[in-house]
């Protein structure tokens, strides 16, 4: 695991809990978006950062999760039923997609997932009888949990935060298990892992499927958050955005997705000074970052931390966090 | 380092999100527009028309003695972002909101503005917008449910077509148009023998032209965005389609005519808003626009311009900056150019927020749009 | 039958364009392991160089040359030295991300600093139509086809018959060995980038009269390039050509005979099928994996 002062974690959690009390509805909407996207980014981080597979399909899984909830809840299915259904569905589809696709090398998987995302978009758009097509679905209701309504901005934020916290804990636990260590072995050297007797394909497949199901769960929260979903929101753009989040935060780093999602959500706001040019600035910033610290913001922080700490900083369980190689 | 980063980010965010404290001495009308992505052209035109009107009005003292203040927010042509922008803007208690242009974004924004009871003047043309029972939404251009009947009547009476082919772009604009058009065709007993969807950004129309030729319809209704219209027209000319090509505003726009390089001649259609209208006020507006922004605006520019004057007129009528009063007064109002020159053409707003106005039948002759006939308002 | 021929001929013309773009993409991948996600935008950009030059007063032929020259400098030299080289030590992924960011950068750059509207672009040959086997082909399409074929032949000759070309091939197949053999590998890699820059500039000038110059052109063209390159074979120039042609024809036929709503799906399905069952592409050689 990455070395991480417990104090920093507690502080961050405190900020996350206190924040909505100081923000207007728009601000609360932003941090709710952050929480929801972080879930998807964690999933992609699992696939990319830990298992070393380039996936451009995460956006499609978010979309499938969102549509599952948006279609089931009006039929009377309770929200958490639809939520789990979304996760299960995406796990299954991830498994089926991954099974043949993971036989090929990394850069080919990128193209397969790219093609898959576009195909999913086409189906969502053309099958109007199912998805209401290009018109999208409006007004997905926000859930009621144990009798408490979560429809106000602040309440819904806490719901998203809660789900994020639970899922993060689950993934943390999973990664600390022997199972999780196998993932990292895969990334570092698949051939060697194979020679050590690891069924690499099974582990990679699991990583991809779990990552995809997290995408679905993220989508399940996205639908009641934005309350309008249409096929265009889940096309290639979202997959690329999530990819950038994971990379910018620090791929392979447990907290990378949190930071990456924060940057992605807040950056447009900070760059609003640059008027319509903010996309150019964003793109340029990414390119510069890739040239100087491809291990992302947390990688940069780690390097700085290690440099400051000096030679005595040799931690017990230190995982290298340099960007995944081919 | 991480924790300070996170902390700093949150502080930054809160500061950034706190928003400006606006003085009571301005009329706060934020605009939420597509200035990047697929809607960039429409959004840019709408914005510039709007800015022209705002400057004109502010130069004369503003509305009720207060200057108009219009911060711009960008949707990136994405409905989710558009919603976020509306939320942000609503936190600052605007008077009226302008835009967006994209129907998808309009539909999602409406959920919020209706709840907040803030009037919204939009550029979206989808029929659904005014069918949701929102008393606060208005537009300054025809909805598809008003323009399609006019085209359908022309098909039946002018072209005298018994069979028709539809070529449409597969986005919410194109699909909405196609759905409404087919509905009108069915109610007039005109058979739709070809129903062909195309992709936004498509460059190769040979397959579609082949299918249209094979279908042998009496007339073809073309409902695409600009570049695609131009590319289609060239391909149609090349392969020798000789049946009438009928369109709606976009197909007869100057941009399409220029890009199609001669292939647009002979195209006919219904034009709701055009700078080629034989009306002096419109001509003057077009000239002013060209002088200020250095390009010829499309119908979205007129939408933006008239939207601001619409707000001005209604506000002066009610005498205060009250959103609910605005909405009540605006329903059923008729504004003539005599009362409000900036409205350019007489317009009436119905109880759903839809506009009724004269419109035109046009034909492209020798590389220019010519207005052939002026169609009266549907109402009085 | 005439309509089938029409579709075939149009498809070949479009496919020729895809082929040109795919060839450059393949070359970059072969020699420097660069997956250039910005390839589509590389094709979109030179047209705007030409338009800018024409706005400054240059006649078309001069503007075209300026466009090609600027393309070589910016999309060849600058791209290599500023973006690709610094990333090399970090592996493939950061470079991929960089090129994704680059594509966004170029697209927004053109939109903000030139225009968001489509621009007409002068054609190389005056537009007129020829009737061939009952189908109608524009002279422009034929010109595209001709230029594409000539380019591929010239490229093939360059790569196989000249010393530099063979050195480039050696670099592509095994850079380490090439270096041991005394081949200036870095220079060969640079040549590939320059070659790609020329190819995309040519493709841009050919395609823009038909597609109209617009900042979003890169999206569809880039996607087509990836699909064509993979279907044909990532490690063979001939493969890219075949892939491009197949894609162009397939797109047309599926749109006409199967479904227009799902026209985009068929190339993608073929792509997935090729990757799963024959990852080296139709004409490619199986790549060995180094351990």
PDB file of N, CA and C in Angstrom, chain C residues 187-275:
ATOM      1  N   UNK C 187      17.720   9.021 -36.025  1.00  0.00           N
ATOM      2  CA  UNK C 187      17.454   9.741 -37.252  1.00  0.00           C
ATOM      3  C   UNK C 187      16.384   9.020 -38.074  1.00  0.00           C
ATOM      4  N   UNK C 188      16.419   7.707 -38.063  1.00  0.00           N
ATOM      5  CA  UNK C 188      15.412   6.953 -38.791  1.00  0.00           C
ATOM      6  C   UNK C 188      14.042   7.214 -38.212  1.00  0.00           C
ATOM      7  N   UNK C 189      13.993   7.271 -36.899  1.00  0.00           N
ATOM      8  CA  UNK C 189      12.708   7.536 -36.265  1.00  0.00           C
ATOM      9  C   UNK C 189      12.220   8.918 -36.664  1.00  0.00           C
ATOM     10  N   UNK C 190      13.145   9.876 -36.690  1.00  0.00           N
ATOM     11  CA  UNK C 190      12.758  11.222 -37.112  1.00  0.00           C
ATOM     12  C   UNK C 190      12.189  11.200 -38.518  1.00  0.00           C
ATOM     13  N   UNK C 191      12.834  10.444 -39.399  1.00  0.00           N
ATOM     14  CA  UNK C 191      12.344  10.376 -40.782  1.00  0.00           C
ATOM     15  C   UNK C 191      10.923   9.859 -40.830  1.00  0.00           C
ATOM     16  N   UNK C 192      10.623   8.890 -39.958  1.00  0.00           N
ATOM     17  CA  UNK C 192       9.256   8.366 -39.948  1.00  0.00           C
ATOM     18  C   UNK C 192       8.257   9.450 -39.592  1.00  0.00           C
ATOM     19  N   UNK C 193       8.621  10.236 -38.592  1.00  0.00           N
ATOM     20  CA  UNK C 193       7.712  11.306 -38.198  1.00  0.00           C
ATOM     21  C   UNK C 193       7.510  12.287 -39.340  1.00  0.00           C
ATOM     22  N   UNK C 194       8.617  12.613 -40.017  1.00  0.00           N
ATOM     23  CA  UNK C 194       8.503  13.561 -41.129  1.00  0.00           C
ATOM     24  C   UNK C 194       7.631  12.968 -42.227  1.00  0.00           C
ATOM     25  N   UNK C 195       7.837  11.692 -42.467  1.00  0.00           N
ATOM     26  CA  UNK C 195       7.056  11.016 -43.495  1.00  0.00           C
ATOM     27  C   UNK C 195       5.576  11.059 -43.155  1.00  0.00           C
ATOM     28  N   UNK C 196       5.256  10.775 -41.903  1.00  0.00           N
ATOM     29  CA  UNK C 196       3.866  10.833 -41.467  1.00  0.00           C
ATOM     30  C   UNK C 196       3.301  12.233 -41.675  1.00  0.00           C
ATOM     31  N   UNK C 197       4.122  13.243 -41.353  1.00  0.00           N
ATOM     32  CA  UNK C 197       3.654  14.626 -41.494  1.00  0.00           C
ATOM     33  C   UNK C 197       3.315  14.923 -42.948  1.00  0.00           C
ATOM     34  N   UNK C 198       4.147  14.420 -43.863  1.00  0.00           N
ATOM     35  CA  UNK C 198       3.874  14.658 -45.283  1.00  0.00           C
ATOM     36  C   UNK C 198       2.603  13.934 -45.704  1.00  0.00           C
ATOM     37  N   UNK C 199       2.476  12.683 -45.255  1.00  0.00           N
ATOM     38  CA  UNK C 199       1.295  11.898 -45.624  1.00  0.00           C
ATOM     39  C   UNK C 199       0.005  12.551 -45.136  1.00  0.00           C
ATOM     40  N   UNK C 200       0.030  12.999 -43.873  1.00  0.00           N
ATOM     41  CA  UNK C 200      -1.213  13.601 -43.387  1.00  0.00           C
ATOM     42  C   UNK C 200      -1.505  14.920 -44.088  1.00  0.00           C
ATOM     43  N   UNK C 201      -0.445  15.642 -44.463  1.00  0.00           N
ATOM     44  CA  UNK C 201      -0.684  16.901 -45.173  1.00  0.00           C
ATOM     45  C   UNK C 201      -1.315  16.614 -46.532  1.00  0.00           C
ATOM     46  N   UNK C 202      -0.800  15.615 -47.217  1.00  0.00           N
ATOM     47  CA  UNK C 202      -1.379  15.246 -48.517  1.00  0.00           C
ATOM     48  C   UNK C 202      -2.821  14.813 -48.335  1.00  0.00           C
ATOM     49  N   UNK C 203      -3.041  13.953 -47.345  1.00  0.00           N
ATOM     50  CA  UNK C 203      -4.411  13.486 -47.102  1.00  0.00           C
ATOM     51  C   UNK C 203      -5.324  14.663 -46.819  1.00  0.00           C
ATOM     52  N   UNK C 204      -4.829  15.613 -46.042  1.00  0.00           N
ATOM     53  CA  UNK C 204      -5.642  16.766 -45.676  1.00  0.00           C
ATOM     54  C   UNK C 204      -6.047  17.563 -46.901  1.00  0.00           C
ATOM     55  N   UNK C 205      -5.087  17.808 -47.785  1.00  0.00           N
ATOM     56  CA  UNK C 205      -5.385  18.609 -48.973  1.00  0.00           C
ATOM     57  C   UNK C 205      -6.323  17.866 -49.905  1.00  0.00           C
ATOM     58  N   UNK C 206      -6.233  16.532 -49.902  1.00  0.00           N
ATOM     59  CA  UNK C 206      -7.120  15.762 -50.761  1.00  0.00           C
ATOM     60  C   UNK C 206      -8.531  15.709 -50.216  1.00  0.00           C
ATOM     61  N   UNK C 207      -8.601  15.604 -48.904  1.00  0.00           N
ATOM     62  CA  UNK C 207      -9.904  15.297 -48.326  1.00  0.00           C
ATOM     63  C   UNK C 207     -10.751  16.542 -48.045  1.00  0.00           C
ATOM     64  N   UNK C 208     -10.093  17.651 -47.778  1.00  0.00           N
ATOM     65  CA  UNK C 208     -10.838  18.838 -47.360  1.00  0.00           C
ATOM     66  C   UNK C 208     -11.795  19.419 -48.388  1.00  0.00           C
ATOM     67  N   UNK C 209     -11.516  19.346 -49.691  1.00  0.00           N
ATOM     68  CA  UNK C 209     -12.523  19.849 -50.623  1.00  0.00           C
ATOM     69  C   UNK C 209     -13.841  19.097 -50.487  1.00  0.00           C
ATOM     70  N   UNK C 210     -13.753  17.802 -50.210  1.00  0.00           N
ATOM     71  CA  UNK C 210     -14.967  16.991 -50.110  1.00  0.00           C
ATOM     72  C   UNK C 210     -15.584  17.096 -48.717  1.00  0.00           C
ATOM     73  N   UNK C 211     -14.747  16.994 -47.696  1.00  0.00           N
ATOM     74  CA  UNK C 211     -15.263  16.989 -46.329  1.00  0.00           C
ATOM     75  C   UNK C 211     -15.520  18.395 -45.805  1.00  0.00           C
ATOM     76  N   UNK C 212     -14.920  19.393 -46.440  1.00  0.00           N
ATOM     77  CA  UNK C 212     -14.972  20.766 -45.935  1.00  0.00           C
ATOM     78  C   UNK C 212     -14.124  20.837 -44.661  1.00  0.00           C
ATOM     79  N   UNK C 213     -13.294  21.848 -44.578  1.00  0.00           N
ATOM     80  CA  UNK C 213     -12.364  21.939 -43.452  1.00  0.00           C
ATOM     81  C   UNK C 213     -13.123  22.330 -42.189  1.00  0.00           C
ATOM     82  N   UNK C 214     -13.095  21.458 -41.211  1.00  0.00           N
ATOM     83  CA  UNK C 214     -13.768  21.776 -39.951  1.00  0.00           C
ATOM     84  C   UNK C 214     -13.013  21.146 -38.806  1.00  0.00           C
ATOM     85  N   UNK C 215     -13.066  21.795 -37.653  1.00  0.00           N
ATOM     86  CA  UNK C 215     -12.222  21.341 -36.554  1.00  0.00           C
ATOM     87  C   UNK C 215     -12.616  19.955 -36.044  1.00  0.00           C
ATOM     88  N   UNK C 216     -13.822  19.517 -36.350  1.00  0.00           N
ATOM     89  CA  UNK C 216     -14.230  18.192 -35.870  1.00  0.00           C
ATOM     90  C   UNK C 216     -13.883  17.076 -36.838  1.00  0.00           C
ATOM     91  N   UNK C 217     -13.285  17.402 -37.986  1.00  0.00           N
ATOM     92  CA  UNK C 217     -12.999  16.363 -38.975  1.00  0.00           C
ATOM     93  C   UNK C 217     -12.161  15.244 -38.406  1.00  0.00           C
ATOM     94  N   UNK C 218     -11.272  15.601 -37.478  1.00  0.00           N
ATOM     95  CA  UNK C 218     -10.343  14.612 -36.967  1.00  0.00           C
ATOM     96  C   UNK C 218     -10.995  13.424 -36.292  1.00  0.00           C
ATOM     97  N   UNK C 219     -12.160  13.640 -35.715  1.00  0.00           N
ATOM     98  CA  UNK C 219     -12.766  12.555 -34.930  1.00  0.00           C
ATOM     99  C   UNK C 219     -13.045  11.334 -35.782  1.00  0.00           C
ATOM    100  N   UNK C 220     -13.814  11.528 -36.868  1.00  0.00           N
ATOM    101  CA  UNK C 220     -14.146  10.375 -37.706  1.00  0.00           C
ATOM    102  C   UNK C 220     -12.933   9.860 -38.450  1.00  0.00           C
ATOM    103  N   UNK C 221     -12.077  10.758 -38.942  1.00  0.00           N
ATOM    104  CA  UNK C 221     -10.935  10.312 -39.716  1.00  0.00           C
ATOM    105  C   UNK C 221      -9.959   9.523 -38.862  1.00  0.00           C
ATOM    106  N   UNK C 222      -9.763   9.995 -37.626  1.00  0.00           N
ATOM    107  CA  UNK C 222      -8.846   9.300 -36.734  1.00  0.00           C
ATOM    108  C   UNK C 222      -9.332   7.899 -36.437  1.00  0.00           C
ATOM    109  N   UNK C 223     -10.602   7.803 -36.093  1.00  0.00           N
ATOM    110  CA  UNK C 223     -11.198   6.498 -35.808  1.00  0.00           C
ATOM    111  C   UNK C 223     -11.037   5.575 -36.996  1.00  0.00           C
ATOM    112  N   UNK C 224     -11.324   6.105 -38.199  1.00  0.00           N
ATOM    113  CA  UNK C 224     -11.196   5.298 -39.407  1.00  0.00           C
ATOM    114  C   UNK C 224      -9.761   4.817 -39.576  1.00  0.00           C
ATOM    115  N   UNK C 225      -8.795   5.692 -39.259  1.00  0.00           N
ATOM    116  CA  UNK C 225      -7.395   5.305 -39.404  1.00  0.00           C
ATOM    117  C   UNK C 225      -7.045   4.140 -38.494  1.00  0.00           C
ATOM    118  N   UNK C 226      -7.493   4.213 -37.232  1.00  0.00           N
ATOM    119  CA  UNK C 226      -7.172   3.136 -36.295  1.00  0.00           C
ATOM    120  C   UNK C 226      -7.759   1.816 -36.785  1.00  0.00           C
ATOM    121  N   UNK C 227      -9.045   1.889 -37.169  1.00  0.00           N
ATOM    122  CA  UNK C 227      -9.713   0.665 -37.594  1.00  0.00           C
ATOM    123  C   UNK C 227      -9.032   0.095 -38.826  1.00  0.00           C
ATOM    124  N   UNK C 228      -8.731   0.970 -39.801  1.00  0.00           N
ATOM    125  CA  UNK C 228      -8.105   0.498 -41.035  1.00  0.00           C
ATOM    126  C   UNK C 228      -6.759  -0.137 -40.740  1.00  0.00           C
ATOM    127  N   UNK C 229      -5.972   0.526 -39.868  1.00  0.00           N
ATOM    128  CA  UNK C 229      -4.639   0.019 -39.577  1.00  0.00           C
ATOM    129  C   UNK C 229      -4.708  -1.347 -38.910  1.00  0.00           C
ATOM    130  N   UNK C 230      -5.634  -1.501 -37.998  1.00  0.00           N
ATOM    131  CA  UNK C 230      -5.712  -2.761 -37.266  1.00  0.00           C
ATOM    132  C   UNK C 230      -6.269  -3.880 -38.131  1.00  0.00           C
ATOM    133  N   UNK C 231      -7.305  -3.562 -38.899  1.00  0.00           N
ATOM    134  CA  UNK C 231      -7.885  -4.596 -39.756  1.00  0.00           C
ATOM    135  C   UNK C 231      -6.862  -5.072 -40.761  1.00  0.00           C
ATOM    136  N   UNK C 232      -6.148  -4.115 -41.348  1.00  0.00           N
ATOM    137  CA  UNK C 232      -5.204  -4.502 -42.374  1.00  0.00           C
ATOM    138  C   UNK C 232      -3.968  -5.167 -41.803  1.00  0.00           C
ATOM    139  N   UNK C 233      -3.527  -4.709 -40.642  1.00  0.00           N
ATOM    140  CA  UNK C 233      -2.295  -5.273 -40.123  1.00  0.00           C
ATOM    141  C   UNK C 233      -1.395  -4.155 -39.657  1.00  0.00           C
ATOM    142  N   UNK C 234      -1.199  -4.108 -38.378  1.00  0.00           N
ATOM    143  CA  UNK C 234      -0.488  -3.007 -37.763  1.00  0.00           C
ATOM    144  C   UNK C 234       0.955  -2.896 -38.215  1.00  0.00           C
ATOM    145  N   UNK C 235       1.514  -3.997 -38.658  1.00  0.00           N
ATOM    146  CA  UNK C 235       2.933  -3.892 -38.951  1.00  0.00           C
ATOM    147  C   UNK C 235       3.286  -4.029 -40.420  1.00  0.00           C
ATOM    148  N   UNK C 236       2.346  -3.718 -41.274  1.00  0.00           N
ATOM    149  CA  UNK C 236       2.630  -3.752 -42.696  1.00  0.00           C
ATOM    150  C   UNK C 236       1.972  -2.568 -43.366  1.00  0.00           C
ATOM    151  N   UNK C 237       2.709  -1.861 -44.172  1.00  0.00           N
ATOM    152  CA  UNK C 237       2.141  -0.711 -44.867  1.00  0.00           C
ATOM    153  C   UNK C 237       1.032  -1.169 -45.811  1.00  0.00           C
ATOM    154  N   UNK C 238       1.269  -2.276 -46.495  1.00  0.00           N
ATOM    155  CA  UNK C 238       0.242  -2.795 -47.414  1.00  0.00           C
ATOM    156  C   UNK C 238      -1.048  -3.089 -46.668  1.00  0.00           C
ATOM    157  N   UNK C 239      -0.874  -3.545 -45.409  1.00  0.00           N
ATOM    158  CA  UNK C 239      -2.046  -3.856 -44.608  1.00  0.00           C
ATOM    159  C   UNK C 239      -2.915  -2.624 -44.389  1.00  0.00           C
ATOM    160  N   UNK C 240      -2.251  -1.507 -44.100  1.00  0.00           N
ATOM    161  CA  UNK C 240      -3.005  -0.277 -43.852  1.00  0.00           C
ATOM    162  C   UNK C 240      -3.818   0.105 -45.086  1.00  0.00           C
ATOM    163  N   UNK C 241      -3.219  -0.077 -46.254  1.00  0.00           N
ATOM    164  CA  UNK C 241      -3.921   0.270 -47.490  1.00  0.00           C
ATOM    165  C   UNK C 241      -5.150  -0.616 -47.656  1.00  0.00           C
ATOM    166  N   UNK C 242      -4.940  -1.920 -47.486  1.00  0.00           N
ATOM    167  CA  UNK C 242      -6.064  -2.843 -47.642  1.00  0.00           C
ATOM    168  C   UNK C 242      -7.148  -2.542 -46.629  1.00  0.00           C
ATOM    169  N   UNK C 243      -6.716  -2.278 -45.388  1.00  0.00           N
ATOM    170  CA  UNK C 243      -7.676  -1.962 -44.338  1.00  0.00           C
ATOM    171  C   UNK C 243      -8.506  -0.736 -44.684  1.00  0.00           C
ATOM    172  N   UNK C 244      -7.853   0.296 -45.204  1.00  0.00           N
ATOM    173  CA  UNK C 244      -8.565   1.512 -45.557  1.00  0.00           C
ATOM    174  C   UNK C 244      -9.620   1.264 -46.616  1.00  0.00           C
ATOM    175  N   UNK C 245      -9.226   0.508 -47.617  1.00  0.00           N
ATOM    176  CA  UNK C 245     -10.158   0.254 -48.722  1.00  0.00           C
ATOM    177  C   UNK C 245     -11.341  -0.576 -48.243  1.00  0.00           C
ATOM    178  N   UNK C 246     -11.030  -1.627 -47.471  1.00  0.00           N
ATOM    179  CA  UNK C 246     -12.120  -2.452 -46.948  1.00  0.00           C
ATOM    180  C   UNK C 246     -13.095  -1.609 -46.134  1.00  0.00           C
ATOM    181  N   UNK C 247     -12.540  -0.751 -45.305  1.00  0.00           N
ATOM    182  CA  UNK C 247     -13.385   0.068 -44.437  1.00  0.00           C
ATOM    183  C   UNK C 247     -14.302   0.969 -45.250  1.00  0.00           C
ATOM    184  N   UNK C 248     -13.720   1.653 -46.254  1.00  0.00           N
ATOM    185  CA  UNK C 248     -14.506   2.585 -47.054  1.00  0.00           C
ATOM    186  C   UNK C 248     -15.666   1.889 -47.749  1.00  0.00           C
ATOM    187  N   UNK C 249     -15.350   0.747 -48.371  1.00  0.00           N
ATOM    188  CA  UNK C 249     -16.387   0.036 -49.107  1.00  0.00           C
ATOM    189  C   UNK C 249     -17.431  -0.538 -48.153  1.00  0.00           C
ATOM    190  N   UNK C 250     -16.946  -1.127 -47.063  1.00  0.00           N
ATOM    191  CA  UNK C 250     -17.852  -1.750 -46.101  1.00  0.00           C
ATOM    192  C   UNK C 250     -18.846  -0.750 -45.520  1.00  0.00           C
ATOM    193  N   UNK C 251     -18.346   0.417 -45.190  1.00  0.00           N
ATOM    194  CA  UNK C 251     -19.209   1.441 -44.599  1.00  0.00           C
ATOM    195  C   UNK C 251     -20.364   1.749 -45.536  1.00  0.00           C
ATOM    196  N   UNK C 252     -20.035   1.959 -46.795  1.00  0.00           N
ATOM    197  CA  UNK C 252     -21.069   2.277 -47.777  1.00  0.00           C
ATOM    198  C   UNK C 252     -22.057   1.150 -47.959  1.00  0.00           C
ATOM    199  N   UNK C 253     -21.552  -0.061 -48.129  1.00  0.00           N
ATOM    200  CA  UNK C 253     -22.442  -1.180 -48.387  1.00  0.00           C
ATOM    201  C   UNK C 253     -23.360  -1.445 -47.204  1.00  0.00           C
ATOM    202  N   UNK C 254     -22.794  -1.370 -46.002  1.00  0.00           N
ATOM    203  CA  UNK C 254     -23.652  -1.664 -44.850  1.00  0.00           C
ATOM    204  C   UNK C 254     -24.704  -0.584 -44.674  1.00  0.00           C
ATOM    205  N   UNK C 255     -24.339   0.673 -44.961  1.00  0.00           N
ATOM    206  CA  UNK C 255     -25.324   1.744 -44.818  1.00  0.00           C
ATOM    207  C   UNK C 255     -26.448   1.578 -45.817  1.00  0.00           C
ATOM    208  N   UNK C 256     -26.108   1.135 -47.015  1.00  0.00           N
ATOM    209  CA  UNK C 256     -27.128   1.030 -48.052  1.00  0.00           C
ATOM    210  C   UNK C 256     -27.983  -0.213 -47.903  1.00  0.00           C
ATOM    211  N   UNK C 257     -27.346  -1.336 -47.589  1.00  0.00           N
ATOM    212  CA  UNK C 257     -28.099  -2.591 -47.649  1.00  0.00           C
ATOM    213  C   UNK C 257     -28.542  -3.117 -46.301  1.00  0.00           C
ATOM    214  N   UNK C 258     -27.894  -2.699 -45.230  1.00  0.00           N
ATOM    215  CA  UNK C 258     -28.277  -3.296 -43.956  1.00  0.00           C
ATOM    216  C   UNK C 258     -29.042  -2.307 -43.078  1.00  0.00           C
ATOM    217  N   UNK C 259     -28.356  -1.367 -42.514  1.00  0.00           N
ATOM    218  CA  UNK C 259     -29.090  -0.448 -41.638  1.00  0.00           C
ATOM    219  C   UNK C 259     -28.388   0.888 -41.601  1.00  0.00           C
ATOM    220  N   UNK C 260     -29.137   1.964 -41.724  1.00  0.00           N
ATOM    221  CA  UNK C 260     -28.446   3.240 -41.662  1.00  0.00           C
ATOM    222  C   UNK C 260     -28.223   3.686 -40.220  1.00  0.00           C
ATOM    223  N   UNK C 261     -29.073   3.226 -39.309  1.00  0.00           N
ATOM    224  CA  UNK C 261     -28.882   3.644 -37.914  1.00  0.00           C
ATOM    225  C   UNK C 261     -27.658   3.003 -37.295  1.00  0.00           C
ATOM    226  N   UNK C 262     -27.350   1.804 -37.771  1.00  0.00           N
ATOM    227  CA  UNK C 262     -26.205   1.093 -37.206  1.00  0.00           C
ATOM    228  C   UNK C 262     -25.005   1.105 -38.143  1.00  0.00           C
ATOM    229  N   UNK C 263     -24.954   2.076 -39.077  1.00  0.00           N
ATOM    230  CA  UNK C 263     -23.880   2.049 -40.061  1.00  0.00           C
ATOM    231  C   UNK C 263     -22.525   2.093 -39.398  1.00  0.00           C
ATOM    232  N   UNK C 264     -22.427   2.780 -38.246  1.00  0.00           N
ATOM    233  CA  UNK C 264     -21.132   2.876 -37.595  1.00  0.00           C
ATOM    234  C   UNK C 264     -20.705   1.590 -36.926  1.00  0.00           C
ATOM    235  N   UNK C 265     -21.680   0.678 -36.745  1.00  0.00           N
ATOM    236  CA  UNK C 265     -21.375  -0.513 -35.957  1.00  0.00           C
ATOM    237  C   UNK C 265     -20.555  -1.545 -36.714  1.00  0.00           C
ATOM    238  N   UNK C 266     -20.804  -1.663 -38.046  1.00  0.00           N
ATOM    239  CA  UNK C 266     -20.164  -2.769 -38.761  1.00  0.00           C
ATOM    240  C   UNK C 266     -18.648  -2.713 -38.775  1.00  0.00           C
ATOM    241  N   UNK C 267     -18.047  -1.546 -39.068  1.00  0.00           N
ATOM    242  CA  UNK C 267     -16.580  -1.524 -38.985  1.00  0.00           C
ATOM    243  C   UNK C 267     -16.098  -1.903 -37.585  1.00  0.00           C
ATOM    244  N   UNK C 268     -16.834  -1.497 -36.550  1.00  0.00           N
ATOM    245  CA  UNK C 268     -16.409  -1.794 -35.188  1.00  0.00           C
ATOM    246  C   UNK C 268     -16.486  -3.285 -34.905  1.00  0.00           C
ATOM    247  N   UNK C 269     -17.527  -3.923 -35.412  1.00  0.00           N
ATOM    248  CA  UNK C 269     -17.656  -5.363 -35.192  1.00  0.00           C
ATOM    249  C   UNK C 269     -16.519  -6.099 -35.896  1.00  0.00           C
ATOM    250  N   UNK C 270     -16.228  -5.664 -37.113  1.00  0.00           N
ATOM    251  CA  UNK C 270     -15.116  -6.285 -37.833  1.00  0.00           C
ATOM    252  C   UNK C 270     -13.820  -6.074 -37.057  1.00  0.00           C
ATOM    253  N   UNK C 271     -13.671  -4.870 -36.510  1.00  0.00           N
ATOM    254  CA  UNK C 271     -12.471  -4.569 -35.734  1.00  0.00           C
ATOM    255  C   UNK C 271     -12.319  -5.535 -34.575  1.00  0.00           C
ATOM    256  N   UNK C 272     -13.397  -5.692 -33.829  1.00  0.00           N
ATOM    257  CA  UNK C 272     -13.344  -6.585 -32.676  1.00  0.00           C
ATOM    258  C   UNK C 272     -13.051  -8.006 -33.129  1.00  0.00           C
ATOM    259  N   UNK C 273     -13.703  -8.414 -34.202  1.00  0.00           N
ATOM    260  CA  UNK C 273     -13.482  -9.774 -34.699  1.00  0.00           C
ATOM    261  C   UNK C 273     -12.028  -9.978 -35.104  1.00  0.00           C
ATOM    262  N   UNK C 274     -11.469  -9.008 -35.825  1.00  0.00           N
ATOM    263  CA  UNK C 274     -10.078  -9.139 -36.255  1.00  0.00           C
ATOM    264  C   UNK C 274      -9.158  -9.212 -35.051  1.00  0.00           C
ATOM    265  N   UNK C 275      -9.392  -8.338 -34.072  1.00  0.00           N
ATOM    266  CA  UNK C 275      -8.508  -8.322 -32.911  1.00  0.00           C
ATOM    267  C   UNK C 275      -8.583  -9.631 -32.159  1.00  0.00           C
TER     268      UNK C 275
END
